[in-house]
Coordinates of C-alpha atoms in Angstrom, one line a residue:
M1099 CA 0.0 0.0 0.0
A1100 CA 2.8 2.4 0.8
E1101 CA 4.4 1.9 -2.6
F1102 CA 1.0 2.4 -4.2
K1103 CA 0.5 5.7 -2.5
K1104 CA 4.1 6.8 -3.3
Q1105 CA 3.6 6.0 -7.0
I1106 CA 0.3 8.0 -7.1
S1107 CA 1.9 10.9 -5.4
E1108 CA 4.9 10.9 -7.8
L1109 CA 2.5 10.7 -10.8
S1110 CA 0.4 13.7 -9.5
E1111 CA 3.6 15.7 -9.4
K1112 CA 4.2 15.0 -13.0
F1113 CA 0.8 16.4 -13.9
I1114 CA 1.8 19.6 -12.0
D1115 CA 5.1 19.8 -13.9
D1116 CA 3.3 19.4 -17.3
L1117 CA 0.8 22.0 -16.4
K1118 CA 3.5 24.4 -15.4
Y1119 CA 5.3 23.9 -18.7
A1120 CA 2.1 24.5 -20.6
I1121 CA 1.2 27.7 -18.8
E1122 CA 4.8 29.1 -18.7
T1123 CA 5.5 28.3 -22.4
N1124 CA 2.1 29.2 -23.9
I1125 CA 0.7 31.9 -21.6
I1126 CA 3.4 33.6 -19.5
N1127 CA 6.0 33.8 -22.3
N1128 CA 3.4 35.2 -24.7
E1129 CA 2.4 37.8 -22.1
D1130 CA 6.0 38.9 -21.3
D1131 CA 7.6 39.2 -24.7
E1132 CA 10.2 41.6 -23.3
G1133 CA 11.5 38.9 -21.0
D1134 CA 12.0 41.4 -18.1
D1135 CA 10.6 39.1 -15.5
G1136 CA 11.2 35.7 -17.2
D1137 CA 13.4 34.3 -14.4
E1138 CA 10.9 35.2 -11.7
E1139 CA 8.0 33.6 -13.5
T1140 CA 9.6 30.1 -13.2
N1141 CA 8.6 30.2 -9.5
F1142 CA 4.9 30.5 -10.0
D1143 CA 2.4 27.9 -8.7
P1144 CA 0.6 26.5 -11.8
L1145 CA -2.3 25.3 -9.6
E1146 CA -3.0 28.8 -8.4
Y1147 CA -2.0 30.8 -11.6
K1148 CA -4.6 33.4 -12.4
F1149 CA -5.2 33.9 -16.1
L1150 CA -5.3 37.5 -17.2
S1151 CA -8.1 36.6 -19.6
T1152 CA -10.2 33.5 -20.1
K1153 CA -12.1 34.8 -23.2
A1154 CA -9.7 33.4 -25.8
P1155 CA -9.9 29.7 -26.6
K1156 CA -6.3 28.9 -25.6
E1157 CA -6.7 30.5 -22.2
K1158 CA -10.0 28.7 -21.6
F1159 CA -8.4 25.4 -22.6
M1160 CA -5.4 26.0 -20.2
E1161 CA -7.8 26.8 -17.4
L1162 CA -9.4 23.4 -18.0
L1163 CA -6.0 21.7 -17.8
Q1164 CA -5.4 23.5 -14.5
K1165 CA -8.8 22.4 -13.3
V1166 CA -8.2 18.7 -14.1
T1167 CA -4.7 18.9 -12.5
K1168 CA -6.3 20.2 -9.3
S1169 CA -8.7 17.3 -9.3
I1170 CA -5.8 14.8 -9.9
V1171 CA -4.0 16.3 -6.9
A1172 CA -7.1 16.1 -4.8
L1173 CA -7.5 12.5 -5.8
S1174 CA -3.9 11.8 -4.8
N1175 CA -4.3 13.5 -1.5
A1176 CA -7.5 11.5 -0.8
I1177 CA -5.6 8.3 -1.6
Q1178 CA -2.8 9.2 0.8
K1179 CA -5.3 9.8 3.6
N1180 CA -7.6 6.9 2.7
E1181 CA -10.5 9.3 2.4
R1182 CA -12.9 7.1 0.5
S1183 CA -15.7 9.6 -0.2
N1184 CA -13.1 12.1 -1.4
M1185 CA -11.5 9.5 -3.6
I1186 CA -14.8 8.9 -5.3
R1187 CA -15.7 12.6 -5.6
S1188 CA -12.2 13.6 -6.9
T1189 CA -12.1 10.9 -9.5
A1190 CA -15.6 11.8 -10.7
D1191 CA -14.3 15.4 -11.1
V1192 CA -11.3 14.1 -13.1
A1193 CA -13.5 12.2 -15.5
T1194 CA -15.9 15.1 -15.9
V1195 CA -13.2 17.6 -16.7
F1196 CA -11.4 15.3 -19.1
T1197 CA -14.7 14.9 -21.0
Q1198 CA -14.9 18.7 -21.2
I1199 CA -11.3 18.9 -22.4
N1200 CA -12.0 16.4 -25.1
N1201 CA -15.1 18.3 -26.2
E1202 CA -13.3 21.6 -26.3
A1203 CA -10.3 20.1 -28.2
T1204 CA -12.7 18.8 -30.8
E1205 CA -14.5 22.1 -31.1
I1206 CA -11.2 24.1 -31.3
S1207 CA -9.7 21.7 -33.9
R1208 CA -12.4 22.6 -36.4
S1209 CA -10.7 26.0 -36.9
L1210 CA -7.2 24.7 -36.8
P1211 CA -5.1 23.5 -39.8
D1212 CA -4.7 19.7 -40.2
G1213 CA -1.5 18.1 -39.1
K1214 CA 0.2 15.6 -36.8
A1215 CA 0.1 18.0 -33.9
K1216 CA -3.6 18.4 -34.0
E1217 CA -4.1 14.6 -34.5
K1218 CA -1.9 13.8 -31.5
L1219 CA -3.8 16.3 -29.4
L1220 CA -7.2 14.9 -30.3
E1221 CA -6.0 11.3 -29.8
S1222 CA -4.6 12.2 -26.4
T1223 CA -7.7 14.1 -25.2
S1224 CA -9.9 11.1 -26.3
R1225 CA -7.7 8.6 -24.5
C1226 CA -7.7 10.8 -21.3
K1227 CA -11.5 10.9 -21.5
T1228 CA -11.8 7.1 -21.9
S1229 CA -9.1 6.2 -19.3
S1230 CA -10.5 8.6 -16.7
V1231 CA -13.8 6.9 -16.9
Q1232 CA -12.1 3.5 -16.3
L1233 CA -10.1 5.1 -13.5
K1234 CA -13.4 6.3 -11.9
I1235 CA -14.8 2.8 -11.9
N1236 CA -11.6 1.2 -10.4
I1237 CA -11.3 3.9 -7.7
S1238 CA -15.0 3.3 -6.8
V1239 CA -14.3 -0.4 -6.4
K1240 CA -11.2 0.4 -4.3
A1241 CA -13.1 2.9 -2.1
S1242 CA -15.8 0.2 -1.4
S1243 CA -13.3 -2.6 -0.6
D1244 CA -12.8 -3.9 2.9
E1245 CA -9.5 -3.7 4.8
S1246 CA -9.1 -7.5 4.5
D1247 CA -9.5 -7.5 0.7
D1248 CA -6.5 -8.2 -1.5
V1249 CA -6.5 -5.1 -3.8
S1250 CA -3.0 -5.6 -5.2
D1251 CA -4.3 -6.3 -8.7
L1252 CA -6.7 -3.4 -8.4
N1253 CA -3.9 -1.1 -7.3
N1254 CA -1.9 -2.1 -10.4
K1255 CA -4.8 -1.3 -12.7
I1256 CA -5.2 2.1 -11.1
I1257 CA -1.4 2.8 -11.4
G1258 CA -1.5 1.7 -15.0
L1259 CA -4.4 4.1 -15.8
F1260 CA -2.7 6.9 -13.9
E1261 CA 0.4 6.4 -16.0
L1262 CA -1.5 6.2 -19.3
I1263 CA -3.5 9.4 -18.5
N1264 CA -0.3 11.2 -17.4
Q1265 CA 1.4 10.2 -20.7
C1266 CA -1.5 11.6 -22.7
F1267 CA -1.8 14.7 -20.5
S1268 CA 1.9 15.3 -21.1
V1269 CA 1.3 15.3 -24.9
I1270 CA -1.6 17.7 -24.4
A1271 CA 0.5 20.0 -22.3
H1272 CA 3.4 20.0 -24.8
S1273 CA 1.2 20.6 -27.8
D1274 CA 2.9 24.0 -28.5
R1275 CA 2.3 23.9 -32.2
V1276 CA -1.5 23.6 -31.6
Y1277 CA -1.5 26.5 -29.1
N1278 CA 0.4 28.6 -31.6
D1279 CA -2.2 27.8 -34.2
M1280 CA -4.9 28.9 -31.7
D1281 CA -3.2 32.3 -31.4
F1282 CA -3.1 32.7 -35.2
N1283 CA -6.7 31.6 -35.5
K1284 CA -8.3 33.7 -32.8
H1285 CA -10.6 35.5 -35.3
S1286 CA -12.0 32.2 -36.5
F1287 CA -13.3 31.3 -33.0
G1288 CA -15.1 34.5 -32.5
G1289 CA -16.7 34.5 -36.0
S1290 CA -17.6 31.4 -37.9
T1291 CA -17.6 29.0 -34.9
S1292 CA -20.5 30.6 -33.1
S1293 CA -21.0 27.4 -31.1
W1294 CA -17.7 28.1 -29.3
N1295 CA -19.3 31.1 -27.5
T1296 CA -22.1 29.0 -26.1
V1297 CA -19.9 26.5 -24.3
S1298 CA -20.4 26.5 -20.5
W1299 CA -17.1 26.4 -18.5
N1300 CA -18.7 25.8 -15.1

């Protein structure tokens, strides 16, 4: 059990690192082209970063990545403390937000040029959505298990799903080409894709 908790904790830290990269590379560096405070920005907390604007598609998408990372961290903390109800609640949040991320990626992609970067993003968001649902099921089983139950196989499944989701999340976070395309296509989102403006971000 101790090793299981350690692995989950380490994986959650990887989500934070990937989120930090995405925000720093695609938001902060764009906002600070002069580079005056570049060294200072590396110390920011990606989980608490406040976006200057969440009207543009890229910023909205980054905010969702931040939201799902917070849920991943909450799930990890619940596992460390054996808080069963919080495990179920957090993993449900993870699955919900990954579904939102997949939906938004699909919507955004309609106004982006075709290419491998876009294909990898869509493949990764889809896999995160599917795997997070499987994770939700397995976490629910674990949360309802008795202390005397042998959950080693279940723990291995959960670790495997965590690893897969983290790998796909890393691809999403490092999709710099796609985020650059979002910047170049801002006018498309506000004009022809009217459905974008009706999306609920709650």
